[in-house]
CSV table of C-alpha atoms in Angstrom, one decimal:
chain,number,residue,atom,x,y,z
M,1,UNK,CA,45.4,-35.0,53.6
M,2,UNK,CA,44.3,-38.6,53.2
M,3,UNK,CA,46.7,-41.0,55.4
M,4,UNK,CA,47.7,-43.0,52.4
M,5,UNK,CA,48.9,-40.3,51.2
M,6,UNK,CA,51.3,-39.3,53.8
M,7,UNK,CA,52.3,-42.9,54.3
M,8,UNK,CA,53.3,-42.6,50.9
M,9,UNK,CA,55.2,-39.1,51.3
M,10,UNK,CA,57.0,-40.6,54.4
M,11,UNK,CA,58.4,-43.5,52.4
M,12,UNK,CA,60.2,-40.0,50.0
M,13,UNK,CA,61.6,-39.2,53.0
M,14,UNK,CA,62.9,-42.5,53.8
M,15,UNK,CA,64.5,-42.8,50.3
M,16,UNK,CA,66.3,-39.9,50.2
M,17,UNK,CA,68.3,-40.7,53.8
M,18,UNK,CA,69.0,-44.4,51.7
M,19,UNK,CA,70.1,-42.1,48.4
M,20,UNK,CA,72.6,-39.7,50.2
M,21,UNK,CA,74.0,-42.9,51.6
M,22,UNK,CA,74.6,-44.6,48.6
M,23,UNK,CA,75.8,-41.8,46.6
M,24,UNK,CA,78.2,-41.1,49.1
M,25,UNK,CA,79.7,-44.8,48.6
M,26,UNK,CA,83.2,-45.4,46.8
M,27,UNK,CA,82.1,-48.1,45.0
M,28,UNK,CA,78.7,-46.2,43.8
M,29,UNK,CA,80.5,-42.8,42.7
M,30,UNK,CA,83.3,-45.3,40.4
M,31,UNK,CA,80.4,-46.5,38.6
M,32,UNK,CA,79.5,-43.8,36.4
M,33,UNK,CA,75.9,-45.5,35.3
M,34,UNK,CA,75.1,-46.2,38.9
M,35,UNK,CA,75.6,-43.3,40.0
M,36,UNK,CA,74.3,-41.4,37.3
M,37,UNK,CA,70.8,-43.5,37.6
M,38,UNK,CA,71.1,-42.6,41.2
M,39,UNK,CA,71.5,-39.0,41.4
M,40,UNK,CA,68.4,-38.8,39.0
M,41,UNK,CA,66.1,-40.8,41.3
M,42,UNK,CA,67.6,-38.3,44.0
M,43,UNK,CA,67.1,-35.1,42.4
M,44,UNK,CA,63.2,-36.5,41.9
M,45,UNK,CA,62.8,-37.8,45.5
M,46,UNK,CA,64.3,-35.2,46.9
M,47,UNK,CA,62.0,-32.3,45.2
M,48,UNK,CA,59.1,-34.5,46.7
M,49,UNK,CA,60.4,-34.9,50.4
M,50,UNK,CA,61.2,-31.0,50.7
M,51,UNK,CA,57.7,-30.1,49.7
M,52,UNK,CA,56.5,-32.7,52.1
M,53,UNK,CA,58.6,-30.9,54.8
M,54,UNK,CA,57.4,-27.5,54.0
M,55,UNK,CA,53.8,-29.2,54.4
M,56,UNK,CA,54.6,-30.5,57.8
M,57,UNK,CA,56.0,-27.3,58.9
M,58,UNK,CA,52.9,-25.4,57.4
M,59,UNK,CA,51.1,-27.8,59.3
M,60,UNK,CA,53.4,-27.2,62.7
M,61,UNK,CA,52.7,-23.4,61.6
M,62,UNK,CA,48.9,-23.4,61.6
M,63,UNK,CA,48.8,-25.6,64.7
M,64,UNK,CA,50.9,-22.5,66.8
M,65,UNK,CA,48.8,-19.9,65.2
M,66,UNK,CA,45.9,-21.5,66.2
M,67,UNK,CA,46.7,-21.9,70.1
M,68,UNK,CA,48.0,-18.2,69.6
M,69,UNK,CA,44.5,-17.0,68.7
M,70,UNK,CA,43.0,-19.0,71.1
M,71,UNK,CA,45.4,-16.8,73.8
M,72,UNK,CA,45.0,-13.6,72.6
M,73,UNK,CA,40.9,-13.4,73.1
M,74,UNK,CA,41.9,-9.9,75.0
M,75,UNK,CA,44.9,-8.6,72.6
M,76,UNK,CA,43.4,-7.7,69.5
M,77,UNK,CA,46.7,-7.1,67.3
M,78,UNK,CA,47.9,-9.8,68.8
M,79,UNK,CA,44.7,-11.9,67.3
M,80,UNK,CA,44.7,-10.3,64.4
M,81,UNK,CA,48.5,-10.9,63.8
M,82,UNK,CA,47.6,-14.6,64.3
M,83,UNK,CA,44.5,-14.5,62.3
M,84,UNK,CA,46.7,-13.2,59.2
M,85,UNK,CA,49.4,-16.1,59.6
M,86,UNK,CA,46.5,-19.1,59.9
M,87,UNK,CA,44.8,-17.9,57.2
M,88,UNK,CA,48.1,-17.9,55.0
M,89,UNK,CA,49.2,-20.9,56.4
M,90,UNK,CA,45.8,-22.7,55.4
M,91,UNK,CA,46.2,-21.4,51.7
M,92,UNK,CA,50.0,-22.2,51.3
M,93,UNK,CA,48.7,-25.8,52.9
M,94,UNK,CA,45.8,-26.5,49.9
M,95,UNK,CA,48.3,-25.4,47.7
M,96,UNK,CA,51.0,-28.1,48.9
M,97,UNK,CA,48.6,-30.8,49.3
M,98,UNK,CA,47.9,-30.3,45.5
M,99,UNK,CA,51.4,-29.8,44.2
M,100,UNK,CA,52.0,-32.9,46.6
M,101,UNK,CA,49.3,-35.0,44.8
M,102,UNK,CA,50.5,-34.5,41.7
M,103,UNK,CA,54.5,-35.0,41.8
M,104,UNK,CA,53.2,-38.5,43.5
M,105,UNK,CA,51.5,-39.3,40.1
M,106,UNK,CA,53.3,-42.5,38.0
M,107,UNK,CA,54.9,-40.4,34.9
M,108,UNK,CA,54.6,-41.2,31.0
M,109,UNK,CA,58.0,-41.1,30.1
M,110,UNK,CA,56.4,-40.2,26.7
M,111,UNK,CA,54.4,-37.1,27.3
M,112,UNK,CA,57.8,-35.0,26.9
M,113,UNK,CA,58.1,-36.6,23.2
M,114,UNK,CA,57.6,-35.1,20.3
M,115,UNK,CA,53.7,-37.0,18.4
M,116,UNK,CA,52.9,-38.3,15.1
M,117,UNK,CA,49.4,-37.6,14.3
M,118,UNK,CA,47.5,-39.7,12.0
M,119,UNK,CA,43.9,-38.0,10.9
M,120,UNK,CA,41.7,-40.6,8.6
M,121,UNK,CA,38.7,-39.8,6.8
M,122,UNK,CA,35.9,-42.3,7.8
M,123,UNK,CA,32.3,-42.5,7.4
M,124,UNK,CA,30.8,-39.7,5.3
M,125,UNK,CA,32.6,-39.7,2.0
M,126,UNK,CA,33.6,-36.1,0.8
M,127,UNK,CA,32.1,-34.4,4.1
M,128,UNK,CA,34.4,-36.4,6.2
M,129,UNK,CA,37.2,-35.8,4.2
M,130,UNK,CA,36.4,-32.1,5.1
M,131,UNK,CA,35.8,-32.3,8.4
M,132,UNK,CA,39.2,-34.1,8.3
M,133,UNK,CA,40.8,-30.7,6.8
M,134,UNK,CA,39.0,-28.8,10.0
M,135,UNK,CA,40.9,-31.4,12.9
M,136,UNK,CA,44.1,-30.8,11.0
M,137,UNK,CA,43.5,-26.9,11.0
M,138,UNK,CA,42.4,-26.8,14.8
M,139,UNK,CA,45.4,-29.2,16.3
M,140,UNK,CA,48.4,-26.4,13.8
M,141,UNK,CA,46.0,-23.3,14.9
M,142,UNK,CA,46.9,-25.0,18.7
M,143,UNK,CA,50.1,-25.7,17.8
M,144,UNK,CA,50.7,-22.3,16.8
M,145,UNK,CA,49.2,-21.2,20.4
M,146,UNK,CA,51.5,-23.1,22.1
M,147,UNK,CA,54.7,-22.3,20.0
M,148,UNK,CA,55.0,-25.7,18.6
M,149,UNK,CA,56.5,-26.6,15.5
M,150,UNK,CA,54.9,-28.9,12.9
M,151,UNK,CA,55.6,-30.5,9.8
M,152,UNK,CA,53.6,-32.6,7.1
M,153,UNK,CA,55.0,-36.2,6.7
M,154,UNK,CA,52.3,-37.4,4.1
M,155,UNK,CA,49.1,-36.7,3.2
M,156,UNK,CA,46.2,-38.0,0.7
M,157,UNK,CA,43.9,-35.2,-0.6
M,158,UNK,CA,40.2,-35.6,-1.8
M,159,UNK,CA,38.8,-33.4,-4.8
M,160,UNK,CA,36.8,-31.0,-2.5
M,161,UNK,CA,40.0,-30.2,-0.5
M,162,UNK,CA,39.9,-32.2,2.6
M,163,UNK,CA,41.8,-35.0,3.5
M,164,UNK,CA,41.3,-38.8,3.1
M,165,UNK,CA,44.8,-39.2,5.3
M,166,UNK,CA,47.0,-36.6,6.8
M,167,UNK,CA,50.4,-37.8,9.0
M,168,UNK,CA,52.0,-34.4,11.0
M,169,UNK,CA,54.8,-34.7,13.2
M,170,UNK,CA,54.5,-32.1,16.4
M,171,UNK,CA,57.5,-31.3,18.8
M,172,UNK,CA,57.7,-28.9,21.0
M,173,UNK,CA,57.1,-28.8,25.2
M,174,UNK,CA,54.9,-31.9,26.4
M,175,UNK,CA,53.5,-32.5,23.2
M,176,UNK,CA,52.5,-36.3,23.6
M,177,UNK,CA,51.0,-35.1,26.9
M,178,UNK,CA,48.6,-32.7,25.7
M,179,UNK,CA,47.5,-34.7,22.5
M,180,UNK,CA,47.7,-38.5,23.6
M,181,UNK,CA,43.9,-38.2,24.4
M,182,UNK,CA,43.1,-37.0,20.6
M,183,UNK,CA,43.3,-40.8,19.8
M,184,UNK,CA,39.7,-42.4,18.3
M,185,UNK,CA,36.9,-41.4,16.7
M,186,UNK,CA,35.9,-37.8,16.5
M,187,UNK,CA,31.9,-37.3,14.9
M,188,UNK,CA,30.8,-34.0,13.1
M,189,UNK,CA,27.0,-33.2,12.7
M,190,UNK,CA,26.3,-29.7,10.4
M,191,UNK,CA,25.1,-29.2,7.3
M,192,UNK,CA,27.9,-30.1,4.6
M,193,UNK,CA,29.1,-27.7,1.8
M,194,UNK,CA,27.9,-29.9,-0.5
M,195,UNK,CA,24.1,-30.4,0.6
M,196,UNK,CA,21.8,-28.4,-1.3
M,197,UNK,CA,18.4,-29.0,1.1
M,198,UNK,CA,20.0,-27.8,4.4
M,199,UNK,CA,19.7,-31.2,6.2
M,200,UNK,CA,22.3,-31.8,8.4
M,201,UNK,CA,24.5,-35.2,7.9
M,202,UNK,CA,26.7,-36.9,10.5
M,203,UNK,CA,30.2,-37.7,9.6
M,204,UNK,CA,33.6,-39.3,11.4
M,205,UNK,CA,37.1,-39.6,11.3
M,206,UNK,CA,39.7,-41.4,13.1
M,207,UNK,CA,42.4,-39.7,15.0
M,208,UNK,CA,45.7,-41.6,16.5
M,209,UNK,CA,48.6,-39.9,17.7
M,210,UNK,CA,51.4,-41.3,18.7
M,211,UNK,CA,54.7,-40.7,20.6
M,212,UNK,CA,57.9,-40.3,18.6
M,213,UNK,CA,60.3,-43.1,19.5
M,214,UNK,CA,63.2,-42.6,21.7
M,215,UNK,CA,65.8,-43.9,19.0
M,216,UNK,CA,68.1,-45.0,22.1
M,217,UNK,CA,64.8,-46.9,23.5
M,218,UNK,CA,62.9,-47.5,20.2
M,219,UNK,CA,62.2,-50.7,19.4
M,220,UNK,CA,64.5,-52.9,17.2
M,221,UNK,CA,63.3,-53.9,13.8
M,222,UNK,CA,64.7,-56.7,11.7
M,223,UNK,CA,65.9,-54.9,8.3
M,224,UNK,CA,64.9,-58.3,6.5
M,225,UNK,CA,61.3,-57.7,8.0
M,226,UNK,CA,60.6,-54.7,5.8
M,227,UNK,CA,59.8,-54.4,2.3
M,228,UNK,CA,60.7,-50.9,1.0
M,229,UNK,CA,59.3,-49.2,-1.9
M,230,UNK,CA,59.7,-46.0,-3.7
M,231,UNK,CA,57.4,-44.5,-6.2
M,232,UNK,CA,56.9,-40.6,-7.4
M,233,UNK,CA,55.2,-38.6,-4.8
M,234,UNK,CA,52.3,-36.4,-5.5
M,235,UNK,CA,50.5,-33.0,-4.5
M,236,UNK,CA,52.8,-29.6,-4.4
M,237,UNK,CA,56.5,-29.7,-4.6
M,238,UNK,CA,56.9,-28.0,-8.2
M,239,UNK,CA,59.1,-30.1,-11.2
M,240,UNK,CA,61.7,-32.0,-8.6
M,241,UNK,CA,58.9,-33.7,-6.9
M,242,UNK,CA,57.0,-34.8,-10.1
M,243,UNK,CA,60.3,-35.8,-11.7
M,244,UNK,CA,61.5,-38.6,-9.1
M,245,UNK,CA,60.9,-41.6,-7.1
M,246,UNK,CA,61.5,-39.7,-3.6
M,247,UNK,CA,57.7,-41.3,-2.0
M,248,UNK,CA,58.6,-44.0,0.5
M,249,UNK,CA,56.6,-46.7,1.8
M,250,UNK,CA,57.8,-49.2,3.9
M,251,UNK,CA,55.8,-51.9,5.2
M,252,UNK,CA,56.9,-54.4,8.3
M,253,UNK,CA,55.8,-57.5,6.6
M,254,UNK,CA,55.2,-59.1,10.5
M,255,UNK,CA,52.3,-56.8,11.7
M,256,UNK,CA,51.4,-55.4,7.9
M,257,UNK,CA,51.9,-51.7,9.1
M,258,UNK,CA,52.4,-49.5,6.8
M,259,UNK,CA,54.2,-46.1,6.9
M,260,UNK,CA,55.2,-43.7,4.0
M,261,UNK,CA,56.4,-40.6,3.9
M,262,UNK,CA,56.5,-38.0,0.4
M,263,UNK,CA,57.4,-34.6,2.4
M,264,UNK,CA,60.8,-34.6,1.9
M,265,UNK,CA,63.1,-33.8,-0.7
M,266,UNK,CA,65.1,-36.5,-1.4
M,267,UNK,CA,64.3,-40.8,-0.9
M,268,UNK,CA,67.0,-41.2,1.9
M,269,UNK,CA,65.1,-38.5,4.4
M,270,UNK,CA,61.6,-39.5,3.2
M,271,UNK,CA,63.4,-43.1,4.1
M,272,UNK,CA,64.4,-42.1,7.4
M,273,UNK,CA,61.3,-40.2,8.3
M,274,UNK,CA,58.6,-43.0,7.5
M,275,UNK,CA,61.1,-45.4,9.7
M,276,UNK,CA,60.5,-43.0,12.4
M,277,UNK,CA,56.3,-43.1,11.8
M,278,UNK,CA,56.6,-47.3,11.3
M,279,UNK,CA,58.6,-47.8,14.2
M,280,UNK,CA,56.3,-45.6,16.1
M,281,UNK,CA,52.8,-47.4,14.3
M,282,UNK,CA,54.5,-50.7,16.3
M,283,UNK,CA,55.1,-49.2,19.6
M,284,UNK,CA,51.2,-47.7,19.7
M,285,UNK,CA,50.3,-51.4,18.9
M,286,UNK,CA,52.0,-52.7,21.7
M,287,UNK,CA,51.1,-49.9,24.0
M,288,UNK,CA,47.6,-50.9,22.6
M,289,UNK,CA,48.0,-53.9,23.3
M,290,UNK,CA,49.5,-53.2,26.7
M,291,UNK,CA,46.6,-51.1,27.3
M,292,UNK,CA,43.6,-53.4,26.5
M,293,UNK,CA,45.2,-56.1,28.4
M,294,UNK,CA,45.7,-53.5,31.7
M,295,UNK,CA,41.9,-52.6,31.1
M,296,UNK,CA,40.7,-56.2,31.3
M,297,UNK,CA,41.8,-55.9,34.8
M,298,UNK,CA,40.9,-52.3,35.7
M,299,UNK,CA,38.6,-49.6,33.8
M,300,UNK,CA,40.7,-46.5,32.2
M,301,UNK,CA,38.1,-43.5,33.0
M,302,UNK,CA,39.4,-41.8,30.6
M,303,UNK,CA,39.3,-44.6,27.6
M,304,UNK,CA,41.3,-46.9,25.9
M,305,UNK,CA,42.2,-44.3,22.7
M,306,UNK,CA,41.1,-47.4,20.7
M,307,UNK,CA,40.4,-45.8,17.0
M,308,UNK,CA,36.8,-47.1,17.3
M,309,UNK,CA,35.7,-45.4,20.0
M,310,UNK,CA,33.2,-42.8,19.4
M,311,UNK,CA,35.1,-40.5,21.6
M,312,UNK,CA,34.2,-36.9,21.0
M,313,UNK,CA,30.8,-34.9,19.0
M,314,UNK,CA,31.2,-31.6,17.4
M,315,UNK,CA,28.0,-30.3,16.7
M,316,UNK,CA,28.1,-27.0,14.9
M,317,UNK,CA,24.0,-26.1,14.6
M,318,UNK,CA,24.3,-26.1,18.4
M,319,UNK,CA,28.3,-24.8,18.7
M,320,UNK,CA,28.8,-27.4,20.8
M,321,UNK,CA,31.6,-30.1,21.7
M,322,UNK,CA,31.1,-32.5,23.8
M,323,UNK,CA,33.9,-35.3,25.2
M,324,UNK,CA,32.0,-38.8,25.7
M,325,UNK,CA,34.7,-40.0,27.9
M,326,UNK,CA,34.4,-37.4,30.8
M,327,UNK,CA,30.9,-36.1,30.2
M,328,UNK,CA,32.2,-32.3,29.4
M,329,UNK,CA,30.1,-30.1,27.3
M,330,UNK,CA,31.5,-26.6,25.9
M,331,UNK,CA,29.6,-24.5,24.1
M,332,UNK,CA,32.5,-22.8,22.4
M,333,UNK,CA,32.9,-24.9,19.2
M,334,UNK,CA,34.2,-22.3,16.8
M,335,UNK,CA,36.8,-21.1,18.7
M,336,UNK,CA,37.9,-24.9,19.8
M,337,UNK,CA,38.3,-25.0,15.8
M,338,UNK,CA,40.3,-22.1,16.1
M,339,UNK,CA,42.7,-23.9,18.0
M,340,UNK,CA,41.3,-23.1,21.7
M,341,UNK,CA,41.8,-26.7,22.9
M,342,UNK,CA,43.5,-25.9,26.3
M,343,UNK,CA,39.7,-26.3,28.1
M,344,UNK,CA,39.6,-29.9,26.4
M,345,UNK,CA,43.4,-31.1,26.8
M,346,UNK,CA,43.0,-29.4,30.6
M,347,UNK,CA,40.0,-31.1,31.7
M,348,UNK,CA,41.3,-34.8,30.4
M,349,UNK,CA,44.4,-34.1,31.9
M,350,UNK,CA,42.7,-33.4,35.4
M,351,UNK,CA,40.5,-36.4,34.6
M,352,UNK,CA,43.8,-38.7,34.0
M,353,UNK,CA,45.1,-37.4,37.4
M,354,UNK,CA,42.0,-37.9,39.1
M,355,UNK,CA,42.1,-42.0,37.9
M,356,UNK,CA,45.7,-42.2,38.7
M,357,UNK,CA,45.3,-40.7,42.2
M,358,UNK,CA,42.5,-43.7,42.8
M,359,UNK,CA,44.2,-46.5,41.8
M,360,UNK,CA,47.4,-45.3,43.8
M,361,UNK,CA,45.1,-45.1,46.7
M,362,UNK,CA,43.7,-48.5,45.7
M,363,UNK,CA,47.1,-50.3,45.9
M,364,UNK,CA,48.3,-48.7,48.7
């Protein structure tokens, strides 16, 4: 293990003596908020510092199992008895050192959030508006892998059946997590439906997917900053949908983001529900924001999720995908637009952990 590593393991252990102090404190246990912020940050440091002292002792372990072999050249159960627990030991250890590496990664406190994801037609007319269609089947065929639920908020159909805009809300276990690296431009060579000479075109669309705000966290919004209309909403939803104004769009007049919503039944959930995607648009503009400004400083490896980036190819002559951001090629596109993303969202993932693990090393 790297000795910035363990410098920073030993600090854990450090903490957690300072926690048990404090928590034991009169004047910390009649403050409910105190000690309710503490005993958080000591249920986290403390699952750190007791895998860091089952490392050491695996360590302490491998070190008497080795001098044991060493002093049983002539007593071969005895060597083979020692061989058995060095070999476990050395297992356990990479094991540790991995599990180790990761619980010292800095946490999104939004990868446990439910995501909006916004799909946008781009360049490519009616083909792209397909293609489209295809992203939105793949991400509820992977939501349906993963036992996720998923709902429509709004959506703009073209005439061929695709999609010029399509809003879904996803919840379920780490959903921001897995999808936050969906965001920007995804580009689709094959030979359209509606080409007649077999030549193969080149489309995009946008993808941005956003974390669901925390309502207690979320962002305040001045009520006399939004302008709020209704209007009749369109698409499938039988005589009740065709017969009233229960589409709402609200725009923060500030920024000029725009969210709408035409899923629900009646105007005050639709209301409620495109507040939720607005509020959400602002935070991803700050995070943006955040983001680029961060990036100035110090490269993201994995991207900024900017909408323009060209981040990801699916080309369907050859079956293959391929991520421009971490150089991975899989020639499995049809069943990646099935829904068998884990491959994709895994590799990022590692990728993400890989950068973080750097720069912690970097500051250290």
């Amino acid at each position: 293990m790297k000795p910035f590593l363990r410098q920073q393991l030993a600090r854990y252990a450090d903490r957690l003596g300072e926690l048990e102090f404090l928590l034991s404190r009169q004047d910390i246990m009649s403050d409910m908020e105190q000690f309710l912020k503490l005993s958080r940050e000591h249920t986290d440091v403390a699952a750190v510092a007791g895998r860091w002292a089952r490392f050491q002792q695996r360590e302490a372990d491998i070190t008497a199992a080795t001098e044991l072999l060493n002093d049983a050249a002539d007593d071969a159960d005895m060597a083979q008895m020692a061989q058995e627990e060095l070999d476990a030991a050395n297992a356990e250890l990479q094991q540790l050192e991995a599990e180790l590496q990761r619980m010292l990664l800095p946490k999104d406190p939004d990868d446990a959030r439910p995501a909006f994801v916004e799909i946008r037609a781009g360049t490519g007319g009616d083909e792209s508006a397909l293609f489209a269609a295809d992203l939105a089947r793949m991400y509820l065929r992977y939501c349906d892998r993963k036992g996720w639920k998923h709902e429509i908020i709004s959506e703009s159909a073209s005439e061929l059946g695709g999609y010029k805009e399509l809003v879904l809300r996803i919840e379920g276990e780490q959903v921001y997590g897995a999808l936050k690296f969906e965001s920007g431009g995804h580009r689709v060579q094959r030979v359209p439906v509606t080409e007649t000479q077999g030549r193969i075109h080149t489309s995009a669309c946008t993808i941005a997917v956003m974390a669901e705000p925390d309502e207690a966290e979320a962002i305040k919004i001045n009520p006399s900053d939004l302008r709020i209309d209704t209007y009749r909403a369109s698409g499938a939803g039988g005589q009740h949908i065709n017969k009233t104004d229960s589409a709402v769009r609200i725009t923060h007049l500030p920024t000029g983001i725009v969210a709408e919503c035409q899923d629900g039944r009646s105007q005050h959930s639709n209301k409620a529900q495109a507040l939720k995607v607005l509020t959400a648009r602002i935070q991803e503009k700050d995070r943006s924001e955040r983001a680029a400004k961060e990036s100035a400083e110090r490269k993201s490896l994995v991207g900024s999720g900017d909408r323009s980036d060209r981040i990801r190819t699916y080309n369907f002559p050859q079956g293959r995908l391929t991520d421009h951001r971490i150089n991975l090629t899989l020639y499995k596109l049809l069943t990646i637009m099935e829904g068998d993303l884990d491959d994709v969202v895994h590799a990022l993932q590692a990728h993400e952990a890989a950068t973080q693990l750097a720069a912690l090393e970097l500051n250290s």
